Amino acid sequence: MGALEGLWLGLTVALSPVNLAYCFLGVVLGTAVGVLPGLGPAAAIALLLPATYAMPPTAAIIMLAGIYYGAMYGGSTTSILMNVPGEAASVVTCIDGYQMARQGRAGAALGMSAFASFIAGTFGVLGLMLIGPPLARFALRFGPPEYFALTVVGLTLVSYLGGTSMLKGLSMAALGLLVGSVGIDPISGYQRFTYGLLTLSEGISFVPVAMGLFGVGEVLASAGEPAKREILKTRLSGLLPTRDDWARAGGPLARGSLLGFLIGTLPGGGAIIASFASYAVEKRVSRHPEKFGTGAIEGVAGPEAANNSAATGAFVPLFTLGLPSNAATAMIFAALLLHGLRPGPLLFTESPALIWGVIASMYIGNVMLLVLNLPLIGLFVQMLRVPYPILAPLIILFCLVGAYSVNNSLVDVWILIGFGILGYFIRRLHFDAAPLILALILGPIMENSLRQSLMASRGDFSVFFARPISAALLVLACVLVLLPALRWAVALWARQVAGGIRPVVP
Amino acid sequence: MGAFRWTSNRWLFCTWLAVASVVGLGSGVEAQAPYPAKPITLLVPFGAGGTTDLAARALAQVIPQYVGQPIIVVNKPGSSGAVAWQVMIESPTDGYTLMMAAIGTHGTLPAVNPNLPFKHNQFTTLGRTQVNPTVLVVRPDSPWKSLKDLLEAARKGPIKASVPGLGTMPHLALEILVKTTGLPKGSLTMIPYKSDAETVTALMGGHVDVNYNNLISAISQIRAGQVRALAAVSPVPGKRLSDLPDVPTFTELGIPQMNVVGWRGVLAPPGVPADVVDKWETAVRKMTEDRGWRETIQKLGDEPAFLGARAFGEFVEGEYQRYRAVATEVGIVVGR
């Protein structure tokens, strides 16, 4: 069945009143899950799964998928308003989104985030529909050496994430790698930095660290500053992105959508990495990289596009190969099983109405999310009118509950508090938290894939250069590292030439 | 207007009356009613949405009609299940805190981790609920058409296998295969991945040569011809898997030691009263005969396989010993 034929069939399924209603319910729940810090889409889908037993399979999957991509819309809300990432994939949005809010441009940031999510979400569904199967087969070629090379590229991006000081950025990244190495070594089984604590043996989870560094750290730092909130200056006209915003966001939107979709389709990729990659790329290509971190709309548009298309991209391996690549798609895999379906390549021929119905519902769901989220912006911005002495403790409370709810673990609460205090000092001493977060995500993947590669090659390092994808990525990493040095050398040379010429001119 | 006015004192009186009656009722029930008198907490040693979590939620939907109280599923993930185990053995032995156990938490984990703060038999078994079949798969273009071909190739030089983590059931099972077929140590290079799905993905991408997995994680790919099954483990002795009638079982192939399946069941802290054990043993048996429950877990790739409290206890001990033996011999230690 061709894509257009399939889409037509899908639309007839998805537009039935029952399926429309469940699609709406799914995206509303997804938005809520996204706004609530801690509670992620995977956990939300798991909790709702038993409730779908009695529903028709198509309606159930439409609703659960809606929760997943809907969460990507809601996740940016608290990032922008309170510097608390509502979703793991919205951590990067904190950097510039929150600065925009502090300048009284919360509405523009929220609006751009909603539009970026819509554009990228729709782009992702188009990609899933048109080039899903060949892309999924290509993504399978990403084995351990390719992931290792990809994480090397990722870590070189650290230099673009930090603020002004390279040294500070690198030291935060080193700290992130250290935090990422806590837990039982996955290959040899040795304990590392667990201090005999059972709860640390699976490592330090990412969510409390991110919420602590950004959310709690920000509250603590603001508590010591004189209150000067610009929010009251925000007028209704400031609720949407301006024409200038749109002009600047065009490139980031396009690049973020594409990058996010490609990273999302990788079996080990994900929305978090996609959003970081997009941010770094935008800062790299921007003519004003110094504006990043001070409220650049590009830093909101790119990552918000990337995390949404990555979420949709994760459906590519699930639907075409039957391989879930993250916790949320694993839940949808389980939901398909529970409804008596075997997710995999045969799903398209065995249950075309279901699979195309779900794909078509994603177009509809994205429209619903945009219509739903735009009016909410005004409401959310009103929240900033709450006096900070009242809002701040509420943010802390949100973070505490959110951190606990991820694993029902008190240890996670202590991790949140510990990293909150670290976040305070990071702000006070003008460090940046983003390189720490990126290194924490990439470090374990990098270590695992390096060791998996070497186990498979029996210790032969040439495996990284013998395979085309990994070789290309490693070359790219070298270029990224050497480029600033090269530029500096060129500038020095140019100055010397200029300096050499000067005496000749009278 | 009226003779009766709601003064603040009367409000207070009524409130206290209400509180007292609720508290009184509650304590009355606690003291007199037979077990179970209140909802029962079932700990899941993994995060929401894993296979053990889904099994626990399937149980929590059906078993209340046989136990007589609702079941509250609480996820306590961490440390491959050790965190939940710790919570369970520290809970009161009144039968209101139980645990959904699995091969990973009570078979392989204590066999490979000598540093657990508790013993491998520190719990009370209530009943086994289900098992799940497993399968050995290779790529469709692989030159190995049978298990024999694969073993011969492994004898000549190491071949790569993807396993979902150090010391997991597929890892230990493949080591049992190496040992029982007399292959030299290390003929299979075990490359640890993070999940069942990742190990199939690695096989399909050509990054490893063979994968041993739960049937449910590979069945769609087998049916679509993206991977090929060489051998399977059936939970019913002497019968092939109904999903794979053309695939021989390990027992047929002369390797009955490879008859390893995944399993799940319900456990309690050590020393729960006998009436709790009886109640749950009966309830689990009735549940495994329940058509709705059977259908649900079969969709998730499991097979109903009831064992009573005592038989389940012996079964878990046997599982521990089997995996402990192979882990010791090969030197697989997690958490040293």
mmCIF file with all atom_site columns, N, CA, C and O in Angstrom, chain A residues 178-201:
data_model
loop_
_atom_site.group_PDB
_atom_site.id
_atom_site.type_symbol
_atom_site.label_atom_id
_atom_site.label_alt_id
_atom_site.label_comp_id
_atom_site.label_asym_id
_atom_site.label_entity_id
_atom_site.label_seq_id
_atom_site.pdbx_PDB_ins_code
_atom_site.Cartn_x
_atom_site.Cartn_y
_atom_site.Cartn_z
_atom_site.occupancy
_atom_site.B_iso_or_equiv
_atom_site.pdbx_formal_charge
_atom_site.auth_seq_id
_atom_site.auth_comp_id
_atom_site.auth_asym_id
_atom_site.auth_atom_id
_atom_site.pdbx_PDB_model_num
ATOM 1  N N  . LEU A 1 178 ? 32.023 12.088 35.362 1.00 0.00 ? 178 LEU A N  1
ATOM 2  C CA . LEU A 1 178 ? 32.261 11.436 36.644 1.00 0.00 ? 178 LEU A CA 1
ATOM 3  C C  . LEU A 1 178 ? 30.944 10.961 37.254 1.00 0.00 ? 178 LEU A C  1
ATOM 4  O O  . LEU A 1 178 ? 30.811 9.816  37.686 1.00 0.00 ? 178 LEU A O  1
ATOM 5  N N  . VAL A 1 179 ? 29.955 11.851 37.271 1.00 0.00 ? 179 VAL A N  1
ATOM 6  C CA . VAL A 1 179 ? 28.645 11.481 37.816 1.00 0.00 ? 179 VAL A CA 1
ATOM 7  C C  . VAL A 1 179 ? 28.065 10.311 37.024 1.00 0.00 ? 179 VAL A C  1
ATOM 8  O O  . VAL A 1 179 ? 27.457 9.396  37.578 1.00 0.00 ? 179 VAL A O  1
ATOM 9  N N  . GLY A 1 180 ? 28.290 10.337 35.692 1.00 0.00 ? 180 GLY A N  1
ATOM 10 C CA . GLY A 1 180 ? 27.768 9.272  34.838 1.00 0.00 ? 180 GLY A CA 1
ATOM 11 C C  . GLY A 1 180 ? 28.433 7.933  35.073 1.00 0.00 ? 180 GLY A C  1
ATOM 12 O O  . GLY A 1 180 ? 27.906 6.903  34.676 1.00 0.00 ? 180 GLY A O  1
ATOM 13 N N  . SER A 1 181 ? 29.583 7.910  35.710 1.00 0.00 ? 181 SER A N  1
ATOM 14 C CA . SER A 1 181 ? 30.273 6.636  35.902 1.00 0.00 ? 181 SER A CA 1
ATOM 15 C C  . SER A 1 181 ? 29.901 5.977  37.220 1.00 0.00 ? 181 SER A C  1
ATOM 16 O O  . SER A 1 181 ? 30.360 4.886  37.517 1.00 0.00 ? 181 SER A O  1
ATOM 17 N N  . VAL A 1 182 ? 29.044 6.618  38.011 1.00 0.00 ? 182 VAL A N  1
ATOM 18 C CA . VAL A 1 182 ? 28.603 6.015  39.266 1.00 0.00 ? 182 VAL A CA 1
ATOM 19 C C  . VAL A 1 182 ? 27.734 4.796  38.966 1.00 0.00 ? 182 VAL A C  1
ATOM 20 O O  . VAL A 1 182 ? 26.933 4.808  38.044 1.00 0.00 ? 182 VAL A O  1
ATOM 21 N N  . GLY A 1 183 ? 27.913 3.730  39.728 1.00 0.00 ? 183 GLY A N  1
ATOM 22 C CA . GLY A 1 183 ? 27.075 2.546  39.560 1.00 0.00 ? 183 GLY A CA 1
ATOM 23 C C  . GLY A 1 183 ? 27.909 1.326  39.220 1.00 0.00 ? 183 GLY A C  1
ATOM 24 O O  . GLY A 1 183 ? 29.136 1.399  39.151 1.00 0.00 ? 183 GLY A O  1
ATOM 25 N N  . ILE A 1 184 ? 27.220 0.199  39.017 1.00 0.00 ? 184 ILE A N  1
ATOM 26 C CA . ILE A 1 184 ? 27.942 -1.028 38.692 1.00 0.00 ? 184 ILE A CA 1
ATOM 27 C C  . ILE A 1 184 ? 28.410 -0.961 37.247 1.00 0.00 ? 184 ILE A C  1
ATOM 28 O O  . ILE A 1 184 ? 27.632 -0.696 36.343 1.00 0.00 ? 184 ILE A O  1
ATOM 29 N N  . ASP A 1 185 ? 29.698 -1.194 37.035 1.00 0.00 ? 185 ASP A N  1
ATOM 30 C CA . ASP A 1 185 ? 30.273 -1.240 35.700 1.00 0.00 ? 185 ASP A CA 1
ATOM 31 C C  . ASP A 1 185 ? 29.528 -2.294 34.869 1.00 0.00 ? 185 ASP A C  1
ATOM 32 O O  . ASP A 1 185 ? 29.497 -3.464 35.245 1.00 0.00 ? 185 ASP A O  1
ATOM 33 N N  . PRO A 1 186 ? 28.917 -1.896 33.751 1.00 0.00 ? 186 PRO A N  1
ATOM 34 C CA . PRO A 1 186 ? 28.057 -2.828 33.013 1.00 0.00 ? 186 PRO A CA 1
ATOM 35 C C  . PRO A 1 186 ? 28.818 -3.967 32.341 1.00 0.00 ? 186 PRO A C  1
ATOM 36 O O  . PRO A 1 186 ? 28.217 -4.955 31.951 1.00 0.00 ? 186 PRO A O  1
ATOM 37 N N  . ILE A 1 187 ? 30.115 -3.861 32.190 1.00 0.00 ? 187 ILE A N  1
ATOM 38 C CA . ILE A 1 187 ? 30.846 -4.919 31.493 1.00 0.00 ? 187 ILE A CA 1
ATOM 39 C C  . ILE A 1 187 ? 31.564 -5.843 32.478 1.00 0.00 ? 187 ILE A C  1
ATOM 40 O O  . ILE A 1 187 ? 31.509 -7.051 32.352 1.00 0.00 ? 187 ILE A O  1
ATOM 41 N N  . SER A 1 188 ? 32.237 -5.279 33.475 1.00 0.00 ? 188 SER A N  1
ATOM 42 C CA . SER A 1 188 ? 33.013 -6.130 34.366 1.00 0.00 ? 188 SER A CA 1
ATOM 43 C C  . SER A 1 188 ? 32.290 -6.412 35.677 1.00 0.00 ? 188 SER A C  1
ATOM 44 O O  . SER A 1 188 ? 32.659 -7.309 36.408 1.00 0.00 ? 188 SER A O  1
ATOM 45 N N  . GLY A 1 189 ? 31.253 -5.619 35.983 1.00 0.00 ? 189 GLY A N  1
ATOM 46 C CA . GLY A 1 189 ? 30.478 -5.866 37.186 1.00 0.00 ? 189 GLY A CA 1
ATOM 47 C C  . GLY A 1 189 ? 31.045 -5.249 38.448 1.00 0.00 ? 189 GLY A C  1
ATOM 48 O O  . GLY A 1 189 ? 30.504 -5.458 39.524 1.00 0.00 ? 189 GLY A O  1
ATOM 49 N N  . TYR A 1 190 ? 32.133 -4.490 38.345 1.00 0.00 ? 190 TYR A N  1
ATOM 50 C CA . TYR A 1 190 ? 32.686 -3.848 39.543 1.00 0.00 ? 190 TYR A CA 1
ATOM 51 C C  . TYR A 1 190 ? 31.826 -2.646 39.951 1.00 0.00 ? 190 TYR A C  1
ATOM 52 O O  . TYR A 1 190 ? 31.260 -1.954 39.115 1.00 0.00 ? 190 TYR A O  1
ATOM 53 N N  . GLN A 1 191 ? 31.788 -2.377 41.268 1.00 0.00 ? 191 GLN A N  1
ATOM 54 C CA . GLN A 1 191 ? 31.067 -1.201 41.768 1.00 0.00 ? 191 GLN A CA 1
ATOM 55 C C  . GLN A 1 191 ? 31.958 0.020  41.621 1.00 0.00 ? 191 GLN A C  1
ATOM 56 O O  . GLN A 1 191 ? 33.156 -0.050 41.873 1.00 0.00 ? 191 GLN A O  1
ATOM 57 N N  . ARG A 1 192 ? 31.347 1.110  41.214 1.00 0.00 ? 192 ARG A N  1
ATOM 58 C CA . ARG A 1 192 ? 32.123 2.345  41.087 1.00 0.00 ? 192 ARG A CA 1
ATOM 59 C C  . ARG A 1 192 ? 31.408 3.464  41.839 1.00 0.00 ? 192 ARG A C  1
ATOM 60 O O  . ARG A 1 192 ? 30.258 3.771  41.546 1.00 0.00 ? 192 ARG A O  1
ATOM 61 N N  . PHE A 1 193 ? 32.080 4.058  42.785 1.00 0.00 ? 193 PHE A N  1
ATOM 62 C CA . PHE A 1 193 ? 31.563 5.216  43.532 1.00 0.00 ? 193 PHE A CA 1
ATOM 63 C C  . PHE A 1 193 ? 30.192 4.968  44.141 1.00 0.00 ? 193 PHE A C  1
ATOM 64 O O  . PHE A 1 193 ? 29.379 5.877  44.238 1.00 0.00 ? 193 PHE A O  1
ATOM 65 N N  . THR A 1 194 ? 29.889 3.727  44.517 1.00 0.00 ? 194 THR A N  1
ATOM 66 C CA . THR A 1 194 ? 28.569 3.478  45.099 1.00 0.00 ? 194 THR A CA 1
ATOM 67 C C  . THR A 1 194 ? 28.628 3.537  46.615 1.00 0.00 ? 194 THR A C  1
ATOM 68 O O  . THR A 1 194 ? 27.592 3.578  47.259 1.00 0.00 ? 194 THR A O  1
ATOM 69 N N  . TYR A 1 195 ? 29.821 3.519  47.180 1.00 0.00 ? 195 TYR A N  1
ATOM 70 C CA . TYR A 1 195 ? 29.995 3.577  48.640 1.00 0.00 ? 195 TYR A CA 1
ATOM 71 C C  . TYR A 1 195 ? 29.148 2.536  49.341 1.00 0.00 ? 195 TYR A C  1
ATOM 72 O O  . TYR A 1 195 ? 28.601 2.776  50.410 1.00 0.00 ? 195 TYR A O  1
ATOM 73 N N  . GLY A 1 196 ? 28.984 1.397  48.669 1.00 0.00 ? 196 GLY A N  1
ATOM 74 C CA . GLY A 1 196 ? 28.222 0.316  49.269 1.00 0.00 ? 196 GLY A CA 1
ATOM 75 C C  . GLY A 1 196 ? 26.721 0.546  49.325 1.00 0.00 ? 196 GLY A C  1
ATOM 76 O O  . GLY A 1 196 ? 26.000 -0.236 49.910 1.00 0.00 ? 196 GLY A O  1
ATOM 77 N N  . LEU A 1 197 ? 26.252 1.635  48.727 1.00 0.00 ? 197 LEU A N  1
ATOM 78 C CA . LEU A 1 197 ? 24.811 1.926  48.764 1.00 0.00 ? 197 LEU A CA 1
ATOM 79 C C  . LEU A 1 197 ? 24.109 1.184  47.634 1.00 0.00 ? 197 LEU A C  1
ATOM 80 O O  . LEU A 1 197 ? 24.451 1.338  46.464 1.00 0.00 ? 197 LEU A O  1
ATOM 81 N N  . LEU A 1 198 ? 23.124 0.380  48.021 1.00 0.00 ? 198 LEU A N  1
ATOM 82 C CA . LEU A 1 198 ? 22.393 -0.417 47.057 1.00 0.00 ? 198 LEU A CA 1
ATOM 83 C C  . LEU A 1 198 ? 21.756 0.464  45.987 1.00 0.00 ? 198 LEU A C  1
ATOM 84 O O  . LEU A 1 198 ? 21.776 0.163  44.797 1.00 0.00 ? 198 LEU A O  1
ATOM 85 N N  . THR A 1 199 ? 21.194 1.580  46.426 1.00 0.00 ? 199 THR A N  1
ATOM 86 C CA . THR A 1 199 ? 20.429 2.413  45.503 1.00 0.00 ? 199 THR A CA 1
ATOM 87 C C  . THR A 1 199 ? 21.300 3.104  44.469 1.00 0.00 ? 199 THR A C  1
ATOM 88 O O  . THR A 1 199 ? 20.804 3.547  43.440 1.00 0.00 ? 199 THR A O  1
ATOM 89 N N  . LEU A 1 200 ? 22.596 3.214  44.742 1.00 0.00 ? 200 LEU A N  1
ATOM 90 C CA . LEU A 1 200 ? 23.459 3.879  43.764 1.00 0.00 ? 200 LEU A CA 1
ATOM 91 C C  . LEU A 1 200 ? 23.999 2.911  42.720 1.00 0.00 ? 200 LEU A C  1
ATOM 92 O O  . LEU A 1 200 ? 24.651 3.320  41.772 1.00 0.00 ? 200 LEU A O  1
ATOM 93 N N  . SER A 1 201 ? 23.716 1.604  42.903 1.00 0.00 ? 201 SER A N  1
ATOM 94 C CA . SER A 1 201 ? 24.380 0.648  42.024 1.00 0.00 ? 201 SER A CA 1
ATOM 95 C C  . SER A 1 201 ? 23.853 0.720  40.601 1.00 0.00 ? 201 SER A C  1
ATOM 96 O O  . SER A 1 201 ? 24.485 0.225  39.683 1.00 0.00 ? 201 SER A O  1
#
